[in-house]
Coordinates of C-alpha atoms in Angstrom, one line a residue:
Chain X
X23 CA -16.7 7.5 -17.0
X24 CA -18.5 4.4 -14.4
X25 CA -15.9 1.7 -13.0
X26 CA -16.6 -1.7 -13.5
X27 CA -19.4 -2.8 -11.7
X28 CA -20.5 -6.0 -10.4
X29 CA -23.5 -8.1 -8.7
X30 CA -24.4 -8.8 -5.5
X31 CA -22.1 -7.3 -3.7
X32 CA -22.9 -9.8 -1.3
X33 CA -24.0 -13.6 -1.0
X34 CA -24.5 -16.1 1.1
X35 CA -26.2 -19.2 0.6
X36 CA -25.7 -23.1 1.4
X37 CA -22.9 -26.2 -0.3
X38 CA -24.2 -27.8 -2.9
X39 CA -26.4 -24.6 -4.4
X40 CA -26.0 -23.3 -7.6
X41 CA -25.0 -18.9 -7.9
X42 CA -24.5 -17.0 -10.7
X43 CA -22.3 -13.1 -10.3
X44 CA -22.4 -10.7 -13.0
X45 CA -20.1 -8.1 -14.0
X46 CA -20.5 -5.1 -16.1
X47 CA -17.0 -3.9 -18.2
X48 CA -16.1 -0.4 -18.9
X49 CA -17.2 1.3 -22.2
X50 CA -15.3 0.1 -24.9
X51 CA -13.3 -2.9 -22.7
X52 CA -14.2 -5.9 -24.6
X53 CA -12.2 -8.3 -22.2
X54 CA -13.0 -9.8 -18.8
X55 CA -11.8 -11.9 -16.3
X56 CA -12.4 -13.1 -13.7
X57 CA -10.7 -14.0 -10.1
X58 CA -10.9 -15.3 -6.3
X59 CA -9.8 -13.2 -4.1
X60 CA -9.5 -15.9 -0.4
X61 CA -9.2 -13.6 3.0
X62 CA -6.4 -12.6 3.4
X63 CA -4.5 -14.0 0.1
X64 CA -3.8 -12.8 -3.2
X65 CA -6.4 -12.5 -6.4
X66 CA -6.2 -16.4 -7.8
X67 CA -7.0 -16.3 -12.1
X68 CA -10.3 -17.8 -13.1
X69 CA -11.2 -17.0 -16.7
X70 CA -10.2 -14.2 -19.2
X71 CA -13.1 -13.8 -22.1
X72 CA -12.2 -11.9 -25.0
X73 CA -15.2 -11.2 -27.5
X74 CA -17.8 -13.6 -25.9
X75 CA -14.5 -16.6 -26.2
X76 CA -12.9 -17.9 -23.4
X77 CA -9.3 -16.9 -24.0
X78 CA -7.7 -18.0 -20.3
X79 CA -8.2 -20.3 -17.7
X80 CA -6.7 -21.1 -14.7
X81 CA -6.6 -23.4 -11.8
X82 CA -10.3 -24.5 -11.4
X83 CA -12.8 -27.6 -11.1
X84 CA -15.3 -27.3 -13.7
X85 CA -17.8 -26.4 -11.4
X86 CA -17.4 -22.9 -12.6
X87 CA -18.0 -21.8 -15.2
X88 CA -17.8 -18.1 -17.5
X89 CA -19.6 -16.8 -20.1
X90 CA -19.8 -13.6 -22.0
X91 CA -22.1 -12.0 -23.5
X92 CA -22.8 -9.5 -26.6
X93 CA -22.2 -6.1 -24.5
X94 CA -18.8 -7.7 -23.3
X95 CA -20.5 -8.0 -20.1
X96 CA -20.3 -11.4 -18.1
X97 CA -21.5 -13.8 -15.4
X98 CA -19.9 -16.6 -13.4
X99 CA -21.6 -19.4 -12.8
X100 CA -20.9 -21.9 -10.3
X101 CA -22.1 -25.2 -9.5
X102 CA -22.3 -27.6 -6.4
X103 CA -21.4 -24.6 -3.4
X104 CA -18.2 -25.8 -1.3
X105 CA -17.9 -24.4 1.9
X106 CA -13.9 -23.2 0.2
X107 CA -15.8 -21.4 -2.3
X108 CA -16.2 -18.4 0.2
X109 CA -14.4 -15.3 -1.1
X110 CA -14.5 -12.1 -2.7
X111 CA -15.0 -12.7 -6.1
X112 CA -13.9 -10.1 -8.0
X113 CA -14.0 -9.2 -12.6
X114 CA -11.9 -7.3 -14.7
X115 CA -11.8 -5.5 -17.7
X116 CA -9.3 -3.9 -20.2
X117 CA -9.4 -2.7 -23.6
X118 CA -7.3 -5.1 -25.6
X119 CA -7.2 -8.7 -25.4
X120 CA -3.2 -9.1 -24.6
X121 CA -3.5 -5.7 -22.6
X122 CA -4.4 -7.0 -19.7
X123 CA -1.5 -5.6 -17.7
X124 CA -4.2 -2.7 -17.3
X125 CA -6.6 -4.2 -16.3
X126 CA -9.4 -1.9 -14.1
X127 CA -11.0 -4.3 -10.7
X128 CA -14.3 -4.0 -9.5
X129 CA -15.7 -3.9 -5.8
X130 CA -16.7 -7.6 -5.8
X131 CA -19.0 -9.9 -5.2
X132 CA -18.4 -11.4 -1.4
X133 CA -19.3 -15.1 -1.0
X134 CA -20.8 -16.9 1.5
X135 CA -21.0 -20.2 1.3
X136 CA -22.7 -22.2 4.6
Chain A
X8 CA 3.4 -24.1 -5.2
X9 CA 2.9 -20.0 -5.1
X10 CA 4.7 -18.7 -8.4
X11 CA 5.0 -15.9 -6.2
X12 CA 6.4 -15.2 -3.0
X13 CA 5.4 -11.7 -1.0
X14 CA 6.9 -10.6 2.2
X15 CA 7.0 -9.4 5.0
X16 CA 2.8 -10.0 5.8
X17 CA 2.5 -6.7 7.3
X18 CA 4.2 -3.8 8.1
X19 CA 4.3 -0.8 10.1
X20 CA 5.8 2.2 8.8
X21 CA 6.0 6.1 11.0
X22 CA 4.6 8.4 8.4
X23 CA 7.5 10.9 7.1
X24 CA 9.0 6.9 6.4
X25 CA 10.0 4.7 3.6
X26 CA 8.4 1.4 3.2
X27 CA 9.2 -1.9 0.7
X28 CA 7.6 -4.5 0.3
X29 CA 9.8 -7.6 -1.6
X30 CA 8.8 -10.1 -4.3
X31 CA 10.0 -13.3 -5.6
X32 CA 9.6 -15.7 -8.3
X33 CA 10.2 -18.9 -10.4
X34 CA 9.5 -19.0 -13.7
X35 CA 11.0 -17.0 -16.2
X36 CA 9.0 -16.9 -18.3
X37 CA 7.0 -14.4 -16.7
X38 CA 7.3 -10.9 -18.0
X39 CA 5.7 -7.9 -16.9
X40 CA 5.6 -7.4 -13.0
X41 CA 2.9 -5.3 -11.7
X42 CA 1.9 -3.7 -8.0
X43 CA -1.8 -3.5 -7.0
X44 CA -2.9 -1.1 -4.1
X45 CA -6.7 -3.0 -2.3
X46 CA -8.1 -0.6 0.6
X47 CA -10.9 -2.6 2.1
X48 CA -14.4 -3.4 0.1
X49 CA -12.6 -2.2 -3.4
X50 CA -10.6 -4.1 -5.9
X51 CA -7.1 -4.2 -6.6
X52 CA -5.8 -0.7 -8.5
X53 CA -2.7 -1.1 -10.8
X54 CA -0.2 1.0 -9.3
X55 CA 3.0 1.1 -10.9
X56 CA 4.6 -2.0 -13.0
X57 CA 7.9 -2.6 -15.2
X58 CA 8.7 -5.1 -17.4
X59 CA 12.3 -7.7 -16.6
X60 CA 14.1 -5.5 -19.3
X61 CA 14.6 -2.6 -16.6
X62 CA 15.5 -2.1 -13.3
X63 CA 13.9 0.3 -12.0
X64 CA 10.9 3.2 -12.6
X65 CA 9.7 5.7 -10.5
X66 CA 6.0 7.0 -10.6
X67 CA 6.1 10.0 -7.4
X68 CA 6.4 8.5 -4.7
X69 CA 6.5 4.8 -5.4
X70 CA 9.4 2.8 -6.9
X71 CA 9.9 -0.8 -8.0
X72 CA 13.4 -1.9 -8.5
X73 CA 14.2 -5.2 -10.7
X74 CA 16.9 -7.9 -10.0
X75 CA 16.5 -10.5 -13.0
X76 CA 19.3 -12.3 -12.3
X77 CA 18.2 -12.6 -8.5
X78 CA 14.4 -13.2 -10.1
X79 CA 13.1 -10.3 -6.6
X80 CA 11.5 -7.3 -7.4
X81 CA 10.8 -4.7 -5.0
X82 CA 8.0 -2.0 -4.1
X83 CA 9.6 1.3 -2.2
X84 CA 7.2 3.7 -1.3
X85 CA 8.9 7.1 -0.7
X86 CA 7.5 9.8 2.4
X87 CA 4.6 6.9 3.2
X88 CA 1.4 8.7 4.1
X89 CA -1.4 7.6 6.1
X90 CA -3.1 7.6 3.0
X91 CA -1.1 4.2 1.7
X92 CA -2.1 2.7 3.9
X93 CA -3.5 -0.5 2.1
X94 CA -3.1 -3.2 1.2
X95 CA -0.3 -3.7 -1.5
X96 CA 0.1 -7.3 -3.9
X97 CA 2.9 -8.3 -7.1
X98 CA 1.8 -9.6 -9.6
X99 CA 4.1 -11.2 -12.4
X100 CA 2.5 -12.7 -16.0
X101 CA 3.2 -14.3 -18.5
X102 CA 1.5 -15.1 -22.1
X103 CA -0.9 -12.0 -21.1
X104 CA -2.8 -13.6 -19.6
X105 CA -1.5 -15.8 -17.4
X106 CA -1.5 -13.8 -14.0
X107 CA -0.3 -14.4 -10.3
X108 CA -0.3 -12.4 -7.3
X109 CA 1.3 -12.6 -4.7
X110 CA -0.4 -13.1 -1.0
X111 CA -0.6 -9.8 -0.3
X112 CA 1.6 -6.6 2.3
X113 CA -0.8 -5.3 4.9
X114 CA 0.8 -1.2 5.4
X115 CA -0.3 0.4 7.8
X116 CA 1.7 3.8 7.8
X117 CA 1.1 5.6 12.0
X118 CA 0.7 9.7 11.3

Protein backbone atom coordinates (compact mmCIF):
# COMPACT_ATOMS: atom_id res chain seq x y z
CA UNK A 1 0.00 0.00 0.00
CA UNK A 2 1.22 3.48 -0.83
CA UNK A 3 1.96 5.68 2.14
CA UNK A 4 1.41 9.39 2.45
CA UNK A 5 2.99 11.16 -0.50
CA UNK A 6 4.11 14.77 -0.66
CA UNK A 7 5.30 16.98 -3.49
CA UNK A 8 7.64 18.51 -4.23
CA UNK A 9 10.39 16.93 -2.13
CA UNK A 10 12.52 20.07 -2.12
CA UNK A 11 11.79 23.68 -2.94
CA UNK A 12 13.78 26.91 -2.97
CA UNK A 13 11.97 30.25 -2.85
CA UNK A 14 12.88 33.85 -2.13
CA UNK A 15 11.41 36.13 0.50
CA UNK A 16 7.99 37.51 -0.37
CA UNK A 17 7.10 34.69 -2.74
CA UNK A 18 4.21 32.28 -2.41
CA UNK A 19 4.47 28.50 -2.15
CA UNK A 20 2.01 25.60 -2.51
CA UNK A 21 2.78 22.19 -1.04
CA UNK A 22 0.75 19.10 -1.85
CA UNK A 23 -0.17 15.97 0.05
CA UNK A 24 -1.95 12.75 -0.88
CA UNK A 25 -3.16 10.72 2.10
CA UNK A 26 -3.21 6.97 2.45
CA UNK A 27 -6.19 5.47 0.63
CA UNK A 28 -9.20 5.45 2.96
CA UNK A 29 -7.83 8.17 5.22
CA UNK A 30 -10.07 11.22 5.47
CA UNK A 31 -8.07 13.37 7.87
CA UNK A 32 -4.98 15.32 6.84
CA UNK A 33 -2.79 17.35 9.17
CA UNK A 34 0.10 19.66 8.37
CA UNK A 35 3.18 20.25 10.52
CA UNK A 36 6.23 22.49 10.31
CA UNK A 37 9.52 21.00 11.49
CA UNK A 38 12.34 23.49 11.85
CA UNK A 39 15.81 21.94 11.82
CA UNK A 40 16.67 20.47 15.19
CA UNK A 41 13.16 20.78 16.60
CA UNK A 42 10.03 18.69 16.83
CA UNK A 43 7.13 19.16 14.42
CA UNK A 44 4.66 21.95 15.16
CA UNK A 45 0.99 21.51 14.32
CA UNK A 46 -0.32 23.89 11.64
CA UNK A 47 -3.73 22.57 10.47
CA UNK A 48 -6.02 19.57 10.53
CA UNK A 49 -8.59 19.01 7.78
CA UNK A 50 -11.33 16.42 7.78
CA UNK A 51 -13.98 16.00 5.12
CA UNK A 52 -12.76 19.21 3.46
CA UNK A 53 -13.31 21.30 6.58
CA UNK A 54 -10.72 22.83 8.87
CA UNK A 55 -10.95 21.08 12.22
CA UNK A 56 -7.92 22.46 13.98
CA UNK A 57 -5.40 25.25 13.66
CA UNK A 58 -2.09 25.78 15.41
CA UNK A 59 -0.42 29.05 16.32
CA UNK A 60 0.59 30.17 12.84
CA UNK A 61 -0.06 33.51 11.09
CA UNK A 62 -2.74 34.02 8.46
CA UNK A 63 -0.07 33.76 5.77
CA UNK A 64 -0.55 30.03 6.19
CA UNK A 65 -3.67 28.49 4.69
CA UNK A 66 -4.74 25.08 3.52
CA UNK A 67 -7.56 23.21 1.89
CA UNK A 68 -8.68 19.66 1.33
CA UNK A 69 -10.16 18.36 -1.88
CA UNK A 70 -13.01 15.86 -2.46
CA UNK A 71 -10.43 13.08 -2.97
CA UNK A 72 -9.00 13.99 0.50
CA UNK A 73 -5.72 15.29 -0.89
CA UNK A 74 -4.62 18.60 0.55
CA UNK A 75 -2.62 21.73 -0.23
CA UNK A 76 -0.74 23.97 2.16
CA UNK A 77 -0.22 27.54 0.97
CA UNK A 78 2.18 30.03 2.45
CA UNK A 79 2.13 33.67 1.30
CA UNK A 80 4.74 36.38 1.69
CA UNK A 81 7.49 33.92 2.59
CA UNK A 82 9.92 34.84 5.35
CA UNK A 83 13.38 33.41 5.99
CA UNK A 84 11.95 31.79 9.13
CA UNK A 85 9.55 29.72 7.05
CA UNK A 86 12.48 27.54 5.97
CA UNK A 87 11.63 24.12 7.36
CA UNK A 88 10.50 20.60 6.60
CA UNK A 89 6.74 20.59 6.06
CA UNK A 90 5.14 17.32 7.01
CA UNK A 91 1.75 16.01 6.06
CA UNK A 92 0.09 13.25 8.07
CA UNK A 93 -3.09 11.31 7.43
CA UNK A 94 -5.37 9.31 9.66
CA UNK A 95 -8.49 7.31 9.08
CA UNK A 96 -10.83 9.31 11.28
CA UNK A 97 -11.14 12.76 12.78
CA UNK A 98 -10.39 11.71 16.32
CA UNK A 99 -7.68 9.16 15.62
CA UNK A 100 -4.78 11.47 14.92
CA UNK A 101 -2.69 9.54 17.44
CA UNK A 102 -2.43 6.83 14.79
CA UNK A 103 -1.61 9.19 11.97
CA UNK A 104 0.99 8.33 9.37
CA UNK A 105 3.49 10.93 8.24
CA UNK A 106 4.78 11.56 4.75
CA UNK A 107 8.47 12.19 4.03
CA UNK A 108 7.94 15.94 3.94
CA UNK A 109 8.75 18.85 1.65
CA UNK A 110 11.92 20.69 2.52
CA UNK A 111 11.45 24.41 1.88
CA UNK A 112 14.37 26.82 1.79
CA UNK A 113 13.61 30.53 1.70
CA UNK A 114 16.47 32.76 0.58
CA UNK B 1 6.34 28.28 26.11
CA UNK B 2 7.36 24.74 25.30
CA UNK B 3 4.52 22.39 26.20
CA UNK B 4 6.66 19.25 26.24
CA UNK B 5 10.28 19.26 27.38
CA UNK B 6 12.52 16.43 26.19
CA UNK B 7 15.98 15.35 27.30
CA UNK B 8 18.70 14.58 26.53
CA UNK B 9 19.26 16.31 23.22
CA UNK B 10 21.61 13.53 22.12
CA UNK B 11 22.53 10.12 23.43
CA UNK B 12 25.28 7.62 22.67
CA UNK B 13 24.74 4.02 23.77
CA UNK B 14 26.74 0.87 23.17
CA UNK B 15 25.08 -2.00 21.33
CA UNK B 16 23.11 -4.09 23.81
CA UNK B 17 22.73 -1.24 26.26
CA UNK B 18 19.61 0.56 27.47
CA UNK B 19 18.64 3.90 25.94
CA UNK B 20 16.51 6.17 28.13
CA UNK B 21 14.81 9.36 26.92
CA UNK B 22 12.77 11.56 29.22
CA UNK B 23 9.91 13.98 28.70
CA UNK B 24 7.97 16.30 31.01
CA UNK B 25 4.77 18.26 30.54
CA UNK B 26 2.71 20.79 32.44
CA UNK B 27 -0.75 20.72 30.88
CA UNK B 28 -2.88 18.18 32.74
CA UNK B 29 -5.37 18.19 29.86
CA UNK B 30 -3.04 15.97 27.82
CA UNK B 31 -4.63 12.56 27.43
CA UNK B 32 -2.38 10.64 25.05
CA UNK B 33 1.40 10.35 24.92
CA UNK B 34 2.98 8.86 21.78
CA UNK B 35 6.63 8.37 20.90
CA UNK B 36 7.89 8.74 17.35
CA UNK B 37 11.03 7.54 15.59
CA UNK B 38 12.42 9.55 12.69
CA UNK B 39 15.17 8.51 10.31
CA UNK B 40 16.94 11.09 8.11
CA UNK B 41 14.85 12.02 5.09
CA UNK B 42 11.73 10.37 6.49
CA UNK B 43 8.70 11.55 8.38
CA UNK B 44 8.19 10.51 12.02
CA UNK B 45 6.76 7.03 12.56
CA UNK B 46 4.66 6.06 15.58
CA UNK B 47 6.64 3.74 17.83
CA UNK B 48 4.57 3.25 20.97
CA UNK B 49 2.00 5.26 22.91
CA UNK B 50 0.37 5.35 26.35
CA UNK B 51 -2.67 6.84 28.07
CA UNK B 52 -2.29 8.52 31.48
CA UNK B 53 -4.29 5.85 33.30
CA UNK B 54 -1.50 3.33 32.65
CA UNK B 55 1.90 3.46 34.36
CA UNK B 56 3.81 1.31 31.92
CA UNK B 57 3.46 -0.12 28.43
CA UNK B 58 5.83 -2.52 26.75
CA UNK B 59 6.08 -3.48 23.10
CA UNK B 60 9.03 -5.66 22.24
CA UNK B 61 12.22 -3.86 23.23
CA UNK B 62 10.41 -0.54 23.74
CA UNK B 63 8.83 0.46 27.06
CA UNK B 64 7.07 3.65 28.11
CA UNK B 65 7.05 4.52 31.79
CA UNK B 66 4.49 7.11 32.86
CA UNK B 67 4.41 9.05 36.13
CA UNK B 68 1.18 11.03 36.24
CA UNK B 69 1.86 12.78 39.55
CA UNK B 70 5.26 13.99 38.37
CA UNK B 71 3.94 14.75 34.88
CA UNK B 72 6.81 12.85 33.35
CA UNK B 73 7.15 9.97 30.93
CA UNK B 74 10.08 8.15 29.46
CA UNK B 75 11.04 5.77 26.68
CA UNK B 76 13.33 2.85 27.40
CA UNK B 77 14.93 0.94 24.55
CA UNK B 78 16.30 -2.37 25.79
CA UNK B 79 19.12 -4.21 24.02
CA UNK B 80 19.73 -1.16 21.81
CA UNK B 81 20.87 -1.95 18.27
CA UNK B 82 22.68 0.15 15.63
CA UNK B 83 19.45 0.07 13.60
CA UNK B 84 17.78 2.00 16.43
CA UNK B 85 19.99 5.00 15.64
CA UNK B 86 17.50 7.74 14.82
CA UNK B 87 15.88 10.82 16.30
CA UNK B 88 13.14 10.14 18.84
CA UNK B 89 10.33 12.54 19.65
CA UNK B 90 7.89 12.38 22.51
CA UNK B 91 4.53 14.03 22.05
CA UNK B 92 1.43 14.89 24.01
CA UNK B 93 -2.11 15.32 22.73
CA UNK B 94 -5.35 16.76 24.08
CA UNK B 95 -8.70 17.46 22.48
CA UNK B 96 -7.81 14.77 19.89
CA UNK B 97 -5.81 17.09 17.65
CA UNK B 98 -3.90 19.47 19.90
CA UNK B 99 -0.57 17.86 19.20
CA UNK B 100 2.69 18.97 20.90
CA UNK B 101 6.07 17.42 20.18
CA UNK B 102 9.23 17.49 22.25
CA UNK B 103 12.42 18.87 20.71
CA UNK B 104 13.84 15.43 19.89
CA UNK B 105 16.69 13.17 21.01
CA UNK B 106 19.28 12.00 18.54
CA UNK B 107 20.26 8.45 19.48
CA UNK B 108 23.47 6.88 18.25
CA UNK B 109 23.97 3.21 19.05
CA UNK B 110 27.63 2.21 18.68
CA UNK B 111 28.32 -1.29 17.35
